[in-house]
mmCIF file with all atom_site columns, C-alpha atoms in Angstrom:
data_model
loop_
_atom_site.group_PDB
_atom_site.id
_atom_site.type_symbol
_atom_site.label_atom_id
_atom_site.label_alt_id
_atom_site.label_comp_id
_atom_site.label_asym_id
_atom_site.label_entity_id
_atom_site.label_seq_id
_atom_site.pdbx_PDB_ins_code
_atom_site.Cartn_x
_atom_site.Cartn_y
_atom_site.Cartn_z
_atom_site.occupancy
_atom_site.B_iso_or_equiv
_atom_site.pdbx_formal_charge
_atom_site.auth_seq_id
_atom_site.auth_comp_id
_atom_site.auth_asym_id
_atom_site.auth_atom_id
_atom_site.pdbx_PDB_model_num
ATOM 1  C CA . ASN A 1 1  ? 108.685 116.900 85.587  1.00 0.00 ? 1  ASN A CA 1
ATOM 2  C CA . VAL A 1 2  ? 108.557 115.539 89.232  1.00 0.00 ? 2  VAL A CA 1
ATOM 3  C CA . ASN A 1 3  ? 107.034 111.990 90.104  1.00 0.00 ? 3  ASN A CA 1
ATOM 4  C CA . ILE A 1 4  ? 106.023 111.160 93.410  1.00 0.00 ? 4  ILE A CA 1
ATOM 5  C CA . TYR A 1 5  ? 104.719 107.944 94.423  1.00 0.00 ? 5  TYR A CA 1
ATOM 6  C CA . SER A 1 6  ? 103.895 106.048 97.369  1.00 0.00 ? 6  SER A CA 1
ATOM 7  C CA . ASP A 1 7  ? 105.156 102.696 99.124  1.00 0.00 ? 7  ASP A CA 1
ATOM 8  C CA . PRO A 1 8  ? 104.537 101.734 102.290 1.00 0.00 ? 8  PRO A CA 1
ATOM 9  C CA . THR A 1 9  ? 106.431 98.383  102.029 1.00 0.00 ? 9  THR A CA 1
ATOM 10 C CA . GLN A 1 10 ? 109.887 100.249 102.150 1.00 0.00 ? 10 GLN A CA 1
ATOM 11 C CA . LYS A 1 11 ? 110.473 100.295 106.299 1.00 0.00 ? 11 LYS A CA 1
ATOM 12 C CA . TYR A 1 12 ? 110.447 103.531 107.443 1.00 0.00 ? 12 TYR A CA 1
ATOM 13 C CA . PHE A 1 13 ? 108.080 105.464 109.763 1.00 0.00 ? 13 PHE A CA 1
ATOM 14 C CA . GLY A 1 14 ? 104.971 104.487 107.698 1.00 0.00 ? 14 GLY A CA 1
ATOM 15 C CA . HIS A 1 15 ? 105.605 101.726 106.428 1.00 0.00 ? 15 HIS A CA 1
ATOM 16 C CA . TYR A 1 16 ? 102.736 98.819  107.009 1.00 0.00 ? 16 TYR A CA 1
ATOM 17 C CA . ILE A 1 17 ? 102.243 95.639  105.282 1.00 0.00 ? 17 ILE A CA 1
ATOM 18 C CA . PHE A 1 18 ? 98.478  95.577  105.600 1.00 0.00 ? 18 PHE A CA 1
ATOM 19 C CA . ASP A 1 19 ? 95.958  98.954  105.418 1.00 0.00 ? 19 ASP A CA 1
ATOM 20 C CA . SER A 1 20 ? 93.322  99.286  108.106 1.00 0.00 ? 20 SER A CA 1
ATOM 21 C CA . GLU A 1 21 ? 90.997  97.436  106.375 1.00 0.00 ? 21 GLU A CA 1
ATOM 22 C CA . GLY A 1 22 ? 92.831  94.397  105.575 1.00 0.00 ? 22 GLY A CA 1
ATOM 23 C CA . PHE A 1 23 ? 94.529  95.101  102.443 1.00 0.00 ? 23 PHE A CA 1
ATOM 24 C CA . ARG A 1 24 ? 97.979  94.554  101.031 1.00 0.00 ? 24 ARG A CA 1
ATOM 25 C CA . GLY A 1 25 ? 100.041 97.860  100.845 1.00 0.00 ? 25 GLY A CA 1
ATOM 26 C CA . LYS A 1 26 ? 102.278 98.314  97.850  1.00 0.00 ? 26 LYS A CA 1
ATOM 27 C CA . HIS A 1 27 ? 104.045 100.651 95.586  1.00 0.00 ? 27 HIS A CA 1
ATOM 28 C CA . LYS A 1 28 ? 101.760 103.050 93.887  1.00 0.00 ? 28 LYS A CA 1
ATOM 29 C CA . THR A 1 29 ? 102.565 105.974 91.696  1.00 0.00 ? 29 THR A CA 1
ATOM 30 C CA . LEU A 1 30 ? 100.763 109.464 92.636  1.00 0.00 ? 30 LEU A CA 1
ATOM 31 C CA . ILE A 1 31 ? 101.946 111.590 90.475  1.00 0.00 ? 31 ILE A CA 1
ATOM 32 C CA . LYS A 1 32 ? 103.848 110.802 86.648  1.00 0.00 ? 32 LYS A CA 1
ATOM 33 C CA . GLU A 1 33 ? 106.222 113.320 84.953  1.00 0.00 ? 33 GLU A CA 1
ATOM 34 C CA . GLY A 1 34 ? 103.644 115.939 86.735  1.00 0.00 ? 34 GLY A CA 1
ATOM 35 C CA . ASN A 1 35 ? 100.668 114.133 85.624  1.00 0.00 ? 35 ASN A CA 1
ATOM 36 C CA . VAL A 1 36 ? 98.279  113.007 88.435  1.00 0.00 ? 36 VAL A CA 1
ATOM 37 C CA . VAL A 1 37 ? 97.918  108.912 88.034  1.00 0.00 ? 37 VAL A CA 1
ATOM 38 C CA . ASN A 1 38 ? 96.472  108.183 91.133  1.00 0.00 ? 38 ASN A CA 1
ATOM 39 C CA . PHE A 1 39 ? 95.098  108.475 94.516  1.00 0.00 ? 39 PHE A CA 1
ATOM 40 C CA . LEU A 1 40 ? 95.301  107.481 98.095  1.00 0.00 ? 40 LEU A CA 1
ATOM 41 C CA . GLU A 1 41 ? 92.209  105.228 98.709  1.00 0.00 ? 41 GLU A CA 1
ATOM 42 C CA . ASN A 1 42 ? 90.146  103.253 101.442 1.00 0.00 ? 42 ASN A CA 1
ATOM 43 C CA . GLU A 1 43 ? 87.826  100.889 100.611 1.00 0.00 ? 43 GLU A CA 1
ATOM 44 C CA . ARG A 1 44 ? 84.926  103.166 100.514 1.00 0.00 ? 44 ARG A CA 1
ATOM 45 C CA . TYR A 1 45 ? 86.194  105.775 97.741  1.00 0.00 ? 45 TYR A CA 1
ATOM 46 C CA . GLY A 1 46 ? 88.085  103.653 95.869  1.00 0.00 ? 46 GLY A CA 1
ATOM 47 C CA . ARG A 1 47 ? 89.829  99.870  95.539  1.00 0.00 ? 47 ARG A CA 1
ATOM 48 C CA . GLY A 1 48 ? 91.608  100.044 98.859  1.00 0.00 ? 48 GLY A CA 1
ATOM 49 C CA . GLY A 1 49 ? 95.427  99.410  100.152 1.00 0.00 ? 49 GLY A CA 1
ATOM 50 C CA . ASP A 1 50 ? 95.620  103.376 102.028 1.00 0.00 ? 50 ASP A CA 1
ATOM 51 C CA . GLY A 1 51 ? 92.313  102.880 103.970 1.00 0.00 ? 51 GLY A CA 1
ATOM 52 C CA . ARG A 1 52 ? 93.826  103.607 108.067 1.00 0.00 ? 52 ARG A CA 1
ATOM 53 C CA . LYS A 1 53 ? 92.064  103.758 111.698 1.00 0.00 ? 53 LYS A CA 1
ATOM 54 C CA . TYR A 1 54 ? 92.655  105.396 114.533 1.00 0.00 ? 54 TYR A CA 1
ATOM 55 C CA . GLY A 1 55 ? 90.547  103.461 116.683 1.00 0.00 ? 55 GLY A CA 1
ATOM 56 C CA . TYR A 1 56 ? 87.958  100.554 116.065 1.00 0.00 ? 56 TYR A CA 1
ATOM 57 C CA . ALA A 1 57 ? 84.915  102.992 117.149 1.00 0.00 ? 57 ALA A CA 1
ATOM 58 C CA . ILE A 1 58 ? 86.231  104.549 113.319 1.00 0.00 ? 58 ILE A CA 1
ATOM 59 C CA . ASP A 1 59 ? 86.269  104.373 110.277 1.00 0.00 ? 59 ASP A CA 1
ATOM 60 C CA . SER A 1 60 ? 89.306  104.560 108.528 1.00 0.00 ? 60 SER A CA 1
ATOM 61 C CA . ILE A 1 61 ? 90.857  107.414 106.067 1.00 0.00 ? 61 ILE A CA 1
ATOM 62 C CA . PRO A 1 62 ? 92.506  107.281 103.052 1.00 0.00 ? 62 PRO A CA 1
ATOM 63 C CA . ARG A 1 63 ? 96.533  108.604 104.773 1.00 0.00 ? 63 ARG A CA 1
ATOM 64 C CA . MET A 1 64 ? 99.401  108.778 103.564 1.00 0.00 ? 64 MET A CA 1
ATOM 65 C CA . SER A 1 65 ? 102.315 105.832 104.254 1.00 0.00 ? 65 SER A CA 1
ATOM 66 C CA . ASN A 1 66 ? 105.825 106.935 102.931 1.00 0.00 ? 66 ASN A CA 1
ATOM 67 C CA . ILE A 1 67 ? 105.936 109.470 100.602 1.00 0.00 ? 67 ILE A CA 1
ATOM 68 C CA . PHE A 1 68 ? 108.612 109.734 98.024  1.00 0.00 ? 68 PHE A CA 1
ATOM 69 C CA . PHE A 1 69 ? 109.758 112.211 95.051  1.00 0.00 ? 69 PHE A CA 1
ATOM 70 C CA . ALA A 1 70 ? 111.788 109.790 92.195  1.00 0.00 ? 70 ALA A CA 1
ATOM 71 C CA . PRO A 1 71 ? 113.894 111.376 89.366  1.00 0.00 ? 71 PRO A CA 1
ATOM 72 C CA . GLY A 1 72 ? 111.944 112.669 86.597  1.00 0.00 ? 72 GLY A CA 1
#
């Protein structure tokens, strides 16, 4: 089985403290033991925390930060 998580708090290329909508970045399990348990979400399509913008005139979209494989 595989476990995959997103964690923008890890200081790698996808690091951020707050996303583009002001939500605090946090560890989020995406796949646990081979089953999808979460999605990357911005405020429009979910609870937020993964919204990223490329400019002020563009709406944010869900984007990945740091994605990790974990033992499973």
